[in-house]
PDB file of C-alpha atoms and ligand atoms in Angstrom:
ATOM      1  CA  UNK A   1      -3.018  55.066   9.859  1.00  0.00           C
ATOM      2  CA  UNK A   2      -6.413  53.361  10.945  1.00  0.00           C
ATOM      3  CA  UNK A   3      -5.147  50.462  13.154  1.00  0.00           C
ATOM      4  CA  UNK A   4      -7.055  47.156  11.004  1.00  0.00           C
ATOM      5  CA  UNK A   5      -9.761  45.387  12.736  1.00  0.00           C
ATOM      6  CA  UNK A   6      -9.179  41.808  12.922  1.00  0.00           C
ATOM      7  CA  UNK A   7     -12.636  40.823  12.382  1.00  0.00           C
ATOM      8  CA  UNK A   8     -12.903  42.431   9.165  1.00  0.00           C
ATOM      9  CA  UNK A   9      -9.078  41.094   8.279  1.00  0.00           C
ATOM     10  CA  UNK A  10     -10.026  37.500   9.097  1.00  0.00           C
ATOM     11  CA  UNK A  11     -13.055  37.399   7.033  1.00  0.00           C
ATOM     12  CA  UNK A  12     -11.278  38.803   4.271  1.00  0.00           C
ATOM     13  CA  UNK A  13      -9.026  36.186   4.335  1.00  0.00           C
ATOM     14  CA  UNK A  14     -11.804  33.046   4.682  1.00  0.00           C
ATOM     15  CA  UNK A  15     -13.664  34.907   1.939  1.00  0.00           C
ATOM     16  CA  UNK A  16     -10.577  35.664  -0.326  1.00  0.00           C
ATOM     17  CA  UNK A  17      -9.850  31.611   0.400  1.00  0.00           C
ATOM     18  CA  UNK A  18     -13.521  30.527  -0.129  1.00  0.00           C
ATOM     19  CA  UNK A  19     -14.362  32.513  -3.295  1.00  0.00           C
ATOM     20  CA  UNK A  20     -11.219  30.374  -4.734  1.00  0.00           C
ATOM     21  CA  UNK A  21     -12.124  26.670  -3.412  1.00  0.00           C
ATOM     22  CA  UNK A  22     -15.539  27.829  -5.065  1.00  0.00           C
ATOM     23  CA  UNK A  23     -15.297  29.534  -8.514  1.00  0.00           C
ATOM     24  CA  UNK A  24     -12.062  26.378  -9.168  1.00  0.00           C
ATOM     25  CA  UNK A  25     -14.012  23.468  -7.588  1.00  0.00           C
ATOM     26  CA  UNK A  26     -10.973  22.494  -5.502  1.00  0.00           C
ATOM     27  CA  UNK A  27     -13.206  20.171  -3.201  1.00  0.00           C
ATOM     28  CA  UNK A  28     -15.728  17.736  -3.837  1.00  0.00           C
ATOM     29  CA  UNK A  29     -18.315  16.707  -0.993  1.00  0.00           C
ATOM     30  CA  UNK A  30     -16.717  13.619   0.502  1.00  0.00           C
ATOM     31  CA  UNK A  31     -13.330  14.224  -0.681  1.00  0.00           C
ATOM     32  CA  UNK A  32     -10.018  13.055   1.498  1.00  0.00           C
ATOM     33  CA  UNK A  33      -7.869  16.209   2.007  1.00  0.00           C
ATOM     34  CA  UNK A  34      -4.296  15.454   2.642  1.00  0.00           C
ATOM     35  CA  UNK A  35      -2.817  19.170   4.117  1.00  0.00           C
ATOM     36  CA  UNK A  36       1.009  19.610   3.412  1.00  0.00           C
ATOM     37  CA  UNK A  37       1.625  21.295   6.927  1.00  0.00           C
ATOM     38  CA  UNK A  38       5.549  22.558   7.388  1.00  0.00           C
ATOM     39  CA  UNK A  39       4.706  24.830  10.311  1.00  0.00           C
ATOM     40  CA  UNK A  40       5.470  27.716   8.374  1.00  0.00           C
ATOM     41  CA  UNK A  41       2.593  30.227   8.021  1.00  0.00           C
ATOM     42  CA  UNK A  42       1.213  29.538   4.275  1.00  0.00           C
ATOM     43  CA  UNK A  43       0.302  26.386   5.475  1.00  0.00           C
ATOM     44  CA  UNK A  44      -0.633  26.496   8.760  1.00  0.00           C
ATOM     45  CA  UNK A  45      -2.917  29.152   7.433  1.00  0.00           C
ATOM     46  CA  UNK A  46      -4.253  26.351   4.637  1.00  0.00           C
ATOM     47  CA  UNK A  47      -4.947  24.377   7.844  1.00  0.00           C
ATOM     48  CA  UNK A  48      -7.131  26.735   9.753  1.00  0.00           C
ATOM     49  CA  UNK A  49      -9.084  27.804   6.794  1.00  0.00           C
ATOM     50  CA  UNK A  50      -9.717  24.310   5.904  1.00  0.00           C
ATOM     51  CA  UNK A  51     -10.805  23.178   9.043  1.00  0.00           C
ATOM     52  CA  UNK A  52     -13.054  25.931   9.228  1.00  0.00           C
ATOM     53  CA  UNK A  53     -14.463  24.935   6.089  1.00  0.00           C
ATOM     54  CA  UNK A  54     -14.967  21.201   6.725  1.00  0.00           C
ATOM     55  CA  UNK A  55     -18.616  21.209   7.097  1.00  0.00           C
ATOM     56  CA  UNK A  56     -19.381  23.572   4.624  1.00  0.00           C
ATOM     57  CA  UNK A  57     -17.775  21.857   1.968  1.00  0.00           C
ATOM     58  CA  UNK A  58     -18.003  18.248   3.300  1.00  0.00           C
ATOM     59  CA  UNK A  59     -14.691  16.746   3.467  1.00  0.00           C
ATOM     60  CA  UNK A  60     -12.135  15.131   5.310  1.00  0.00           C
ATOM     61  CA  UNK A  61      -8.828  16.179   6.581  1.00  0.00           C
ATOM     62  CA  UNK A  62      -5.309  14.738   7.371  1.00  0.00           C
ATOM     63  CA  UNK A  63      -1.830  16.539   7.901  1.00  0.00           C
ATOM     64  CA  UNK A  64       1.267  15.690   6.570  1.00  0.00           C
ATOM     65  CA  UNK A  65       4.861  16.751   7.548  1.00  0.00           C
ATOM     66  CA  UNK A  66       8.047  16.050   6.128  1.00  0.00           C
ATOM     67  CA  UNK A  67      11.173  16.547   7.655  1.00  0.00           C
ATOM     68  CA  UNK A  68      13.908  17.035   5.103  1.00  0.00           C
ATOM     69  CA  UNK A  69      16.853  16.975   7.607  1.00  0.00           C
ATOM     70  CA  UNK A  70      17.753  20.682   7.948  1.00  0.00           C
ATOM     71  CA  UNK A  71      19.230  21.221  11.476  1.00  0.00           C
ATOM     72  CA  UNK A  72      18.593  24.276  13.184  1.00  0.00           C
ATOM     73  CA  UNK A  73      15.610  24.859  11.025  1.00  0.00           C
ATOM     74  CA  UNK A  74      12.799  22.099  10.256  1.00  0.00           C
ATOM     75  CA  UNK A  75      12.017  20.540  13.708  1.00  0.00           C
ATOM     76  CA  UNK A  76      10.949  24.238  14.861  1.00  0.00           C
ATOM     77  CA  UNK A  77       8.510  24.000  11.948  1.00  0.00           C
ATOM     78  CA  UNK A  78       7.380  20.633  12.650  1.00  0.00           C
ATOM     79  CA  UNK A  79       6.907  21.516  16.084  1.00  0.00           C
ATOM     80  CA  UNK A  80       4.269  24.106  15.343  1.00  0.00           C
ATOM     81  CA  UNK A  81       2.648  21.856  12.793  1.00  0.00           C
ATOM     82  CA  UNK A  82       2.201  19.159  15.837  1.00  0.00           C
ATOM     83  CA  UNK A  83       0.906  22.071  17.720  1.00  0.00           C
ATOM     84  CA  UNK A  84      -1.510  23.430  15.095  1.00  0.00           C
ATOM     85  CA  UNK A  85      -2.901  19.808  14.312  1.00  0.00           C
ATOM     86  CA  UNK A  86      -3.666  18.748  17.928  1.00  0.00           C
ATOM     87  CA  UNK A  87      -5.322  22.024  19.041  1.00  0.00           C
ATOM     88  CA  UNK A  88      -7.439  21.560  15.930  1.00  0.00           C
ATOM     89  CA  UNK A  89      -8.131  17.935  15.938  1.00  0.00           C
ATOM     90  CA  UNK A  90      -6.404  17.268  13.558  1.00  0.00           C
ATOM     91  CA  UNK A  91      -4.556  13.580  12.986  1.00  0.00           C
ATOM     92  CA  UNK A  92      -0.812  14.570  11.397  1.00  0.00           C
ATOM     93  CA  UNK A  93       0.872  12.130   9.838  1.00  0.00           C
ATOM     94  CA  UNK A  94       4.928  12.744   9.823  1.00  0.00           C
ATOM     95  CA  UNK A  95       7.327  11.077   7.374  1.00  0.00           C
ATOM     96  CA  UNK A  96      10.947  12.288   7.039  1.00  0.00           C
ATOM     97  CA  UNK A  97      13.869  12.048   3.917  1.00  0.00           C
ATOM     98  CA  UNK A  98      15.944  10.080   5.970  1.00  0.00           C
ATOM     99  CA  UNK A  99      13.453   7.238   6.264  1.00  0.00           C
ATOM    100  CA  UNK A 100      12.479   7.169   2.900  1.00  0.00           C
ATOM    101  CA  UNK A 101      15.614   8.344   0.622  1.00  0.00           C
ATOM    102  CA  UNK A 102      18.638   6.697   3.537  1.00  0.00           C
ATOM    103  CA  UNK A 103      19.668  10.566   3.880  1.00  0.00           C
ATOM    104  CA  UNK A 104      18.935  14.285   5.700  1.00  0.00           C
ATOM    105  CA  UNK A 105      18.786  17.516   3.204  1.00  0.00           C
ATOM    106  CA  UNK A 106      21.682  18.402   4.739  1.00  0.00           C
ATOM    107  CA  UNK A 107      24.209  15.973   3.207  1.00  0.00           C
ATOM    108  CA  UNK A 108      23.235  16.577  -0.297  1.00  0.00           C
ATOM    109  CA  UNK A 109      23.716  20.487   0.051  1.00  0.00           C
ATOM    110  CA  UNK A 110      26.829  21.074  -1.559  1.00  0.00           C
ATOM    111  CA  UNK A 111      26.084  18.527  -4.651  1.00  0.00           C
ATOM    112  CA  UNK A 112      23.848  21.075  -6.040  1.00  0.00           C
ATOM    113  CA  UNK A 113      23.465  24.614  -7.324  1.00  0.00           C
ATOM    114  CA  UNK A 114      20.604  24.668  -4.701  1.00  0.00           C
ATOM    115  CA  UNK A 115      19.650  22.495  -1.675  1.00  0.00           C
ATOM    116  CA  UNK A 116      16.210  23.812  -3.096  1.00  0.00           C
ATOM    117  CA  UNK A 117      16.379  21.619  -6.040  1.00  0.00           C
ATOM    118  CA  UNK A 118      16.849  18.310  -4.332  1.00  0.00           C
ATOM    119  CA  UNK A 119      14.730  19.157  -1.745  1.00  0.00           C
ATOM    120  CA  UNK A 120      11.743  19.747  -4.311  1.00  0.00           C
ATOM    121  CA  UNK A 121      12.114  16.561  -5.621  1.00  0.00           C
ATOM    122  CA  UNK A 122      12.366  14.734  -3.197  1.00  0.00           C
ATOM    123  CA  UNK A 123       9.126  16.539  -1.003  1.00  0.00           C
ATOM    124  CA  UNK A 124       7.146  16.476  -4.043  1.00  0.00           C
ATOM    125  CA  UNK A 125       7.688  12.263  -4.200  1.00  0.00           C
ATOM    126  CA  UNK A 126       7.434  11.796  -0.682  1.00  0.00           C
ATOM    127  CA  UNK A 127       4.102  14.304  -0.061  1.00  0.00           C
ATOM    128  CA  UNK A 128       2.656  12.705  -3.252  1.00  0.00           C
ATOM    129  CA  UNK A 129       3.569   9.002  -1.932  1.00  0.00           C
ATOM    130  CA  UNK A 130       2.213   9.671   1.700  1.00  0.00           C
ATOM    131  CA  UNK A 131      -1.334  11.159   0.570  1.00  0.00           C
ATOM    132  CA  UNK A 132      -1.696   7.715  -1.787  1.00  0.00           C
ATOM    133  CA  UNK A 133      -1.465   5.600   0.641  1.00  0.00           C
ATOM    134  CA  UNK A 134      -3.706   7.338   3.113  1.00  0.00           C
ATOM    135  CA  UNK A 135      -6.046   7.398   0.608  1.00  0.00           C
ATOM    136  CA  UNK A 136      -6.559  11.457  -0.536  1.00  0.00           C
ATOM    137  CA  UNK A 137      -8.418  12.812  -3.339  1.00  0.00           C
ATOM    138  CA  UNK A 138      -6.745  15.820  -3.213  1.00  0.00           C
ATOM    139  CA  UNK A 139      -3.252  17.172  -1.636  1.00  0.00           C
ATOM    140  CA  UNK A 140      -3.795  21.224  -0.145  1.00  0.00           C
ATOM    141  CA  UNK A 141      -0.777  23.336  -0.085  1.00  0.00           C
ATOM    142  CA  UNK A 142       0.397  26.441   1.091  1.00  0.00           C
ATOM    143  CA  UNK A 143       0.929  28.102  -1.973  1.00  0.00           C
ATOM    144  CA  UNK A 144       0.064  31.684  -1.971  1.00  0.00           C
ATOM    145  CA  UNK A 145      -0.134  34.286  -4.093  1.00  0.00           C
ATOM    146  CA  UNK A 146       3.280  35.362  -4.210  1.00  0.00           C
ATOM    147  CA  UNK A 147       4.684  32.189  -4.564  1.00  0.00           C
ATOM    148  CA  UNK A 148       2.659  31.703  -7.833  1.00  0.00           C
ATOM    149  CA  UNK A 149       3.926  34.662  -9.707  1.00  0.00           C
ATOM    150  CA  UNK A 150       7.635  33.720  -8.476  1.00  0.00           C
ATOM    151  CA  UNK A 151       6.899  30.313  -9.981  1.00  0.00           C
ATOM    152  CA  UNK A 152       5.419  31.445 -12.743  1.00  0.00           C
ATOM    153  CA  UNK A 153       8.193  33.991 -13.623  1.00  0.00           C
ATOM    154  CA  UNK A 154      10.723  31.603 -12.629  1.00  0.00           C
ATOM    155  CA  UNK A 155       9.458  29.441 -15.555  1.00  0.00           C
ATOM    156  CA  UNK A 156       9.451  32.003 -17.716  1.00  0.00           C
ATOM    157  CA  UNK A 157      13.006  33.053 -17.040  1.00  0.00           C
ATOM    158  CA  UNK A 158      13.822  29.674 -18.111  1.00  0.00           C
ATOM    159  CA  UNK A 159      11.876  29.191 -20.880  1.00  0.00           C
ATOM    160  CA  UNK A 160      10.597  26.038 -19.336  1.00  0.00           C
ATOM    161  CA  UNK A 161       6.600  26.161 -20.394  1.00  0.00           C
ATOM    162  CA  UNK A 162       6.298  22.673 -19.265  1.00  0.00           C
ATOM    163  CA  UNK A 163       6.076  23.621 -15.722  1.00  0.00           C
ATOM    164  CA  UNK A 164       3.200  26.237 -17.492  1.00  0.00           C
ATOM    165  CA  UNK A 165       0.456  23.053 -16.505  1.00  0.00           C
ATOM    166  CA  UNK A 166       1.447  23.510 -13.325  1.00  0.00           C
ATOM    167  CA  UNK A 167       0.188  27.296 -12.592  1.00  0.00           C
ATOM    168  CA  UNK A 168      -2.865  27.650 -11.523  1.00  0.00           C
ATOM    169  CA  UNK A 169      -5.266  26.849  -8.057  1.00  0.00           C
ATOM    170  CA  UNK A 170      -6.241  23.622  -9.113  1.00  0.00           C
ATOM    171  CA  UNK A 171      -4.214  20.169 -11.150  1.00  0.00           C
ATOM    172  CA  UNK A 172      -6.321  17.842 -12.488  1.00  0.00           C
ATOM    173  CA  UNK A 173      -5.396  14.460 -12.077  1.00  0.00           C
ATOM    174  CA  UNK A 174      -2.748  13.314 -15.205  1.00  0.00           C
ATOM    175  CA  UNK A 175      -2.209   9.929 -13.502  1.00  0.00           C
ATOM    176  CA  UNK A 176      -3.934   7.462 -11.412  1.00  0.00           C
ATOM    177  CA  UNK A 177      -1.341   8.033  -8.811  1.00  0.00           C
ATOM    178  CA  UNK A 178      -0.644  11.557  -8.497  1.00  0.00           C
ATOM    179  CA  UNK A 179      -3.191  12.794  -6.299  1.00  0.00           C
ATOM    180  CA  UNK A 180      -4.277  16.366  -7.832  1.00  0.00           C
ATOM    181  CA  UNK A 181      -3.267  19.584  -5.867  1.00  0.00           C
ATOM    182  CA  UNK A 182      -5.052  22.407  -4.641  1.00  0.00           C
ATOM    183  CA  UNK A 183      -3.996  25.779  -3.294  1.00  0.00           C
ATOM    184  CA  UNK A 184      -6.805  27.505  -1.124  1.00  0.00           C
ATOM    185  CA  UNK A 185      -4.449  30.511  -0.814  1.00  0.00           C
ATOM    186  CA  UNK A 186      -3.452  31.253  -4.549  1.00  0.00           C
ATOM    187  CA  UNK A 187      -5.364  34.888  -4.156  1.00  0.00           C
ATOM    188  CA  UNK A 188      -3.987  35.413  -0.333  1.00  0.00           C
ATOM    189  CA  UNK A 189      -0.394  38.044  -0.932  1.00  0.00           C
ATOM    190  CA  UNK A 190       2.102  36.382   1.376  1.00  0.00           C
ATOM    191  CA  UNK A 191       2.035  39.536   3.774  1.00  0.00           C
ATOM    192  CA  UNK A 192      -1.600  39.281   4.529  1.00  0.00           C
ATOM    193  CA  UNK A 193      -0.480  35.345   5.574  1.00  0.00           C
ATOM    194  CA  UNK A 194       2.079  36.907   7.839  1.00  0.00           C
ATOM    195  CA  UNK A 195      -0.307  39.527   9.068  1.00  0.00           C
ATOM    196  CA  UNK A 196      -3.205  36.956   9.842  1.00  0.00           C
ATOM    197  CA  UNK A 197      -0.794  34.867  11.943  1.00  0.00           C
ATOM    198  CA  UNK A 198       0.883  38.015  13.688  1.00  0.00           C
ATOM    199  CA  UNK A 199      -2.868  39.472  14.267  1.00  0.00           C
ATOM    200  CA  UNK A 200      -4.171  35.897  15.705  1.00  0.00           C
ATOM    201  CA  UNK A 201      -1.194  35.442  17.462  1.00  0.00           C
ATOM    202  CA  UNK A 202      -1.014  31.651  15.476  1.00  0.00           C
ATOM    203  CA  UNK A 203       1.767  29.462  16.983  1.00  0.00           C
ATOM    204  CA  UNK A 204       3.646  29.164  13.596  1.00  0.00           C
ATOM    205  CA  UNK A 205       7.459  28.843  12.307  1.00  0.00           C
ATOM    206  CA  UNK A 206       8.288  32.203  10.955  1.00  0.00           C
ATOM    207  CA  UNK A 207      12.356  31.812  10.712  1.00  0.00           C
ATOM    208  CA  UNK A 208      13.448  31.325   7.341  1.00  0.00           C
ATOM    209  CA  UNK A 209      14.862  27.810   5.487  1.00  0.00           C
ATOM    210  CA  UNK A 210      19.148  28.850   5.977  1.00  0.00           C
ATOM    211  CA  UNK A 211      19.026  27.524   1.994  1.00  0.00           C
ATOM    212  CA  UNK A 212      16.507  29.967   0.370  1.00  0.00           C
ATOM    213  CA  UNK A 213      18.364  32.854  -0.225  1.00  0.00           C
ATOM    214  CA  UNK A 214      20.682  30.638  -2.815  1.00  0.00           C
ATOM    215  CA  UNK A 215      17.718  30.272  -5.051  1.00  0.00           C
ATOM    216  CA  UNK A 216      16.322  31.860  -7.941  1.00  0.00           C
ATOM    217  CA  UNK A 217      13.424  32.041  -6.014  1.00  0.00           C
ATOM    218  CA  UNK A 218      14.747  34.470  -3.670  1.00  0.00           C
ATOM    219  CA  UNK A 219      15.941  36.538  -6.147  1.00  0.00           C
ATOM    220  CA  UNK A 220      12.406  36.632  -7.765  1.00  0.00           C
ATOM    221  CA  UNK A 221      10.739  37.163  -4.437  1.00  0.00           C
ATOM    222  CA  UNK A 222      13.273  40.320  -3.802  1.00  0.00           C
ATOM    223  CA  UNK A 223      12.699  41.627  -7.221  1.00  0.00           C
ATOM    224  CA  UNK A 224       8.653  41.395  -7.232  1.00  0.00           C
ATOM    225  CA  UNK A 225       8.741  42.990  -3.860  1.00  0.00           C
ATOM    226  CA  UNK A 226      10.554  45.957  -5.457  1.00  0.00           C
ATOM    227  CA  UNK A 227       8.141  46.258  -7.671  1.00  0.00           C
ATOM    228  CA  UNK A 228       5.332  45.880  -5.694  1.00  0.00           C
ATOM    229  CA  UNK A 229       6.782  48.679  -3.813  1.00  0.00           C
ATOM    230  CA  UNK A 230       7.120  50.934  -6.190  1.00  0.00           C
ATOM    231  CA  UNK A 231       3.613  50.043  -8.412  1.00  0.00           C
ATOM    232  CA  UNK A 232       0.780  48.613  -5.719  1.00  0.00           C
ATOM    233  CA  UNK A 233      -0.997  46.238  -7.769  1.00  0.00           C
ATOM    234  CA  UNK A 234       1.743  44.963  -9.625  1.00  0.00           C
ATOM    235  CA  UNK A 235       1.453  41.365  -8.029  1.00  0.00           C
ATOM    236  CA  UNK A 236      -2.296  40.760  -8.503  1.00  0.00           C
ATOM    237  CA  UNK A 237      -1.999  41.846 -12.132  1.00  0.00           C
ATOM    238  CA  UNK A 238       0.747  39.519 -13.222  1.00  0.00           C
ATOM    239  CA  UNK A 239      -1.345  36.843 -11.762  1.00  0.00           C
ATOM    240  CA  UNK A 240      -4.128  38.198 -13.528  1.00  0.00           C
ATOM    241  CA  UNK A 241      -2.458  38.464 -17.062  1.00  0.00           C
ATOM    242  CA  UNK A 242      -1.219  35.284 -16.378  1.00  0.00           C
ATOM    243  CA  UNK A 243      -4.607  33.831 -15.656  1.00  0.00           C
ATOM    244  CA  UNK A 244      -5.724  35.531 -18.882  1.00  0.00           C
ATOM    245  CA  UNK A 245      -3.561  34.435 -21.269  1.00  0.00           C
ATOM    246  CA  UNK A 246      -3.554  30.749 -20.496  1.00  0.00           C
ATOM    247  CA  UNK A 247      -6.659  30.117 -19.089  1.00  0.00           C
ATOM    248  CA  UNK A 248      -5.554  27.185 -17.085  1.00  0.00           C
ATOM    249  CA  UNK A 249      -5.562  24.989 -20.341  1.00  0.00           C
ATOM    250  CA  UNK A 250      -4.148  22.097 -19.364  1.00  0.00           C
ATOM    251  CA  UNK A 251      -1.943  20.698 -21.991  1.00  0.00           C
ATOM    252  CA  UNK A 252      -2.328  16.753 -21.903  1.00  0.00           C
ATOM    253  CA  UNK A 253       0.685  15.412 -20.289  1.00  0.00           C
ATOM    254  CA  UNK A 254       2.039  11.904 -21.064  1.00  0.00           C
ATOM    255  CA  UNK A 255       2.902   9.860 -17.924  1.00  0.00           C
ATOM    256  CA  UNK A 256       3.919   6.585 -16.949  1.00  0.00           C
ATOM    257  CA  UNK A 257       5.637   5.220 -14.064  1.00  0.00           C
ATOM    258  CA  UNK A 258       9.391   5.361 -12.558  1.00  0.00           C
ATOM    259  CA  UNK A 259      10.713   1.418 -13.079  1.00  0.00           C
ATOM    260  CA  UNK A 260      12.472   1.716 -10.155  1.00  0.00           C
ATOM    261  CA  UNK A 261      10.007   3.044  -7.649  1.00  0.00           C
ATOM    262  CA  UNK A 262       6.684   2.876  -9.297  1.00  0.00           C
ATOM    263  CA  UNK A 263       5.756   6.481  -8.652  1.00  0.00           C
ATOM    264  CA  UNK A 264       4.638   8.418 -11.295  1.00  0.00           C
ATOM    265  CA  UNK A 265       7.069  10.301 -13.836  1.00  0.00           C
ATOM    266  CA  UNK A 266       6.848  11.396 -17.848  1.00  0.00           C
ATOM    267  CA  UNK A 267      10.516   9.331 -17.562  1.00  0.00           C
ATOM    268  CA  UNK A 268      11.945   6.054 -17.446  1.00  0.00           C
ATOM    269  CA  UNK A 269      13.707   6.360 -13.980  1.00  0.00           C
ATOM    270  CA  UNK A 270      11.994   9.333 -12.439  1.00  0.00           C
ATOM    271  CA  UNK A 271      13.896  12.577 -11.544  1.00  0.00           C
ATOM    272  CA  UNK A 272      13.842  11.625  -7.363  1.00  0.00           C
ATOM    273  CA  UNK A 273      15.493   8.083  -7.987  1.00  0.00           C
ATOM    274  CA  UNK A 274      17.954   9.548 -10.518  1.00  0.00           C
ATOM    275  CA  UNK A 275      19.019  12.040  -7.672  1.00  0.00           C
ATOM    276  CA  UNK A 276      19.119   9.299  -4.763  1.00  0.00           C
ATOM    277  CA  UNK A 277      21.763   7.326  -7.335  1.00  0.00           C
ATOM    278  CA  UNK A 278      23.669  10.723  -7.950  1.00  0.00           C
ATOM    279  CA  UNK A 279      23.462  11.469  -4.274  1.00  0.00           C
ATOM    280  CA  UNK A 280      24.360   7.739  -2.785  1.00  0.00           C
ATOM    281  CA  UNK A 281      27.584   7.993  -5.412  1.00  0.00           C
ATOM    282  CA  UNK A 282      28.637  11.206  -4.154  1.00  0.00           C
ATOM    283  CA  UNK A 283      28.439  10.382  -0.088  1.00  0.00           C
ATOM    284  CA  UNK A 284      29.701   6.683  -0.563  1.00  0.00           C
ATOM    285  CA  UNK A 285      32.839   8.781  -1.666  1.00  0.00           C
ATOM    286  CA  UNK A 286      33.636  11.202   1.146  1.00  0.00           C
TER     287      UNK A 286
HETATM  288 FE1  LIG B 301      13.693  23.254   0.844  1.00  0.00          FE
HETATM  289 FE2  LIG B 301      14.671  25.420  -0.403  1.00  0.00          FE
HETATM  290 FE3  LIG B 301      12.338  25.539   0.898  1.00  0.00          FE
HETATM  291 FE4  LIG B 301      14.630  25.318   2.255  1.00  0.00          FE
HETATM  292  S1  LIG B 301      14.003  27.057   0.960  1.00  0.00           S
HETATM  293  S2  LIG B 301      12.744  24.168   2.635  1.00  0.00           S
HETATM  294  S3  LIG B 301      15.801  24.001   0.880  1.00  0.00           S
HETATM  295  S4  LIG B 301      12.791  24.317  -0.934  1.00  0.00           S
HETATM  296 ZN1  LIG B 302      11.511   6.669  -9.169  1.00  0.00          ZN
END
């Protein structure tokens, strides 16, 4: 087989990335980027691409990490991300569960089915809270392909079509204070992401989270890889039917505010504060 010339591969990639910020409008001139930036390669990826983009498109850009608390895994990550930001000028901004929630991933792992759910949550609120206050139109992730079909199938498996408004490169803004997200690599497959930072020899995190292979997720991920194995193509078309059939409508969704911590949430108490009682219960006990 033809050995691939990285040239070619890395404009593929800016162009496969580009062609999406511009047919979805993810960026405004003058917009405030926040980048979710875990060290792993999705999004240190989404950080070089952006960067690379910044004066094209006219906007600014700040990093965000989170620490969850995951020993032996997350300060590897967060250690590339500090890398990646400083080589490319770019100010990174860290904020970690313990600070905010009074507790590490780690010590709510065996209160649920997944240490994927909690962590979700809680990332989500935190990521969401951090790019507020520093002021961000928009909030970039990682998200690639892959990880759009799994989340789309994952949905479907559980009949939860709510989650359906969440699909798709771009989120309009359903409330004041959750800033919008974007995901410059929804066309990118998750190999070509591994292959760009293999090729470009990219200081990134490549282990994987000790938690993920007790999720759904995983399970998904396996299963479309199967596929994919046996039927090339198979990825890009469920996106693509997928694409079709909803067309991104974006069903209006009614939101308020969590009474406890003001963030925003379609519930009284929102779904992180709920878990930070459940979880403050369970560990005032042991
Ligand atoms: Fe969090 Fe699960 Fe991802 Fe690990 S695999 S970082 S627990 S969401
Ligand atoms: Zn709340």
């Amino acid at each position: 087989m033809k050995p691939l010339d990285p040239n070619k591969f890395n404009k593929y990639i800016m162009n496969t990335a580009r062609d999406v910020i511009q047919e979805y409008q993810l960026i405004e001139p003058d917009d405030r980027i926040v980048i979710g930036l875990s060290g792993g390669k999705d999004s240190v990826l989404t950080l070089h691409i952006l960067v690379n983009l910044m004066d094209e498109f006219d906007f600014e850009l700040v990093a965000v990490s989170i620490d969850e608390g995951i020993i032996g895994y997350r300060s590897n990550g967060i250690d590339a991300a500090r890398a990646n930001a400083t080589k490319l000028g770019v100010e990174l901004v860290e904020g970690s569960f313990k600070e905010e929630f009074g507790f590490t991933l780690d010590q709510t792992a065996d209160l649920y089915q997944s240490a994927c759910i909690p962590c979700g949550v809680f990332r989500r609120q935190l990521l969401n809270k951090i790019s507020n206050e520093l002021g961000a139109d928009k909030v970039a992730t990682g998200h690639n392909l892959d990880d759009e079909i799994q989340s789309f199938l994952m949905s479907v498996f559980k009949a939860d079509f709510r989650r359906f408004s969440k699909f798709g490169p771009k989120l309009d803004r359903i409330h004041p204070n959750l800033v919008p997200r974007i995901k410059p690599l929804w066309k990118i497959p998750e190999k070509d992401v591994g292959m760009w930072a293999v090729m470009n020899e990219v200081d990134v995190h490549f282990a994987e989270c000790p938690y993920s292979q007790s999720s759904l997720r995983a399970k998904v991920k396996n299963y479309l890889n199967q596929m994919e194995g046996k039927r090339k193509g198979t990825k890009l078309s469920i996106l693509e039917s997928f694409s079709q059939t909803f067309k991104f409508q974006k069903k209006a969704i009614i939101m308020g505010q969590c009474k406890l911590c003001g963030e925003p949430s379609s519930l009284n108490v929102c779904k992180a504060c709920e878990m930070v009682e459940e979880i403050k219960n369970h560990l005032s006990k042991k």
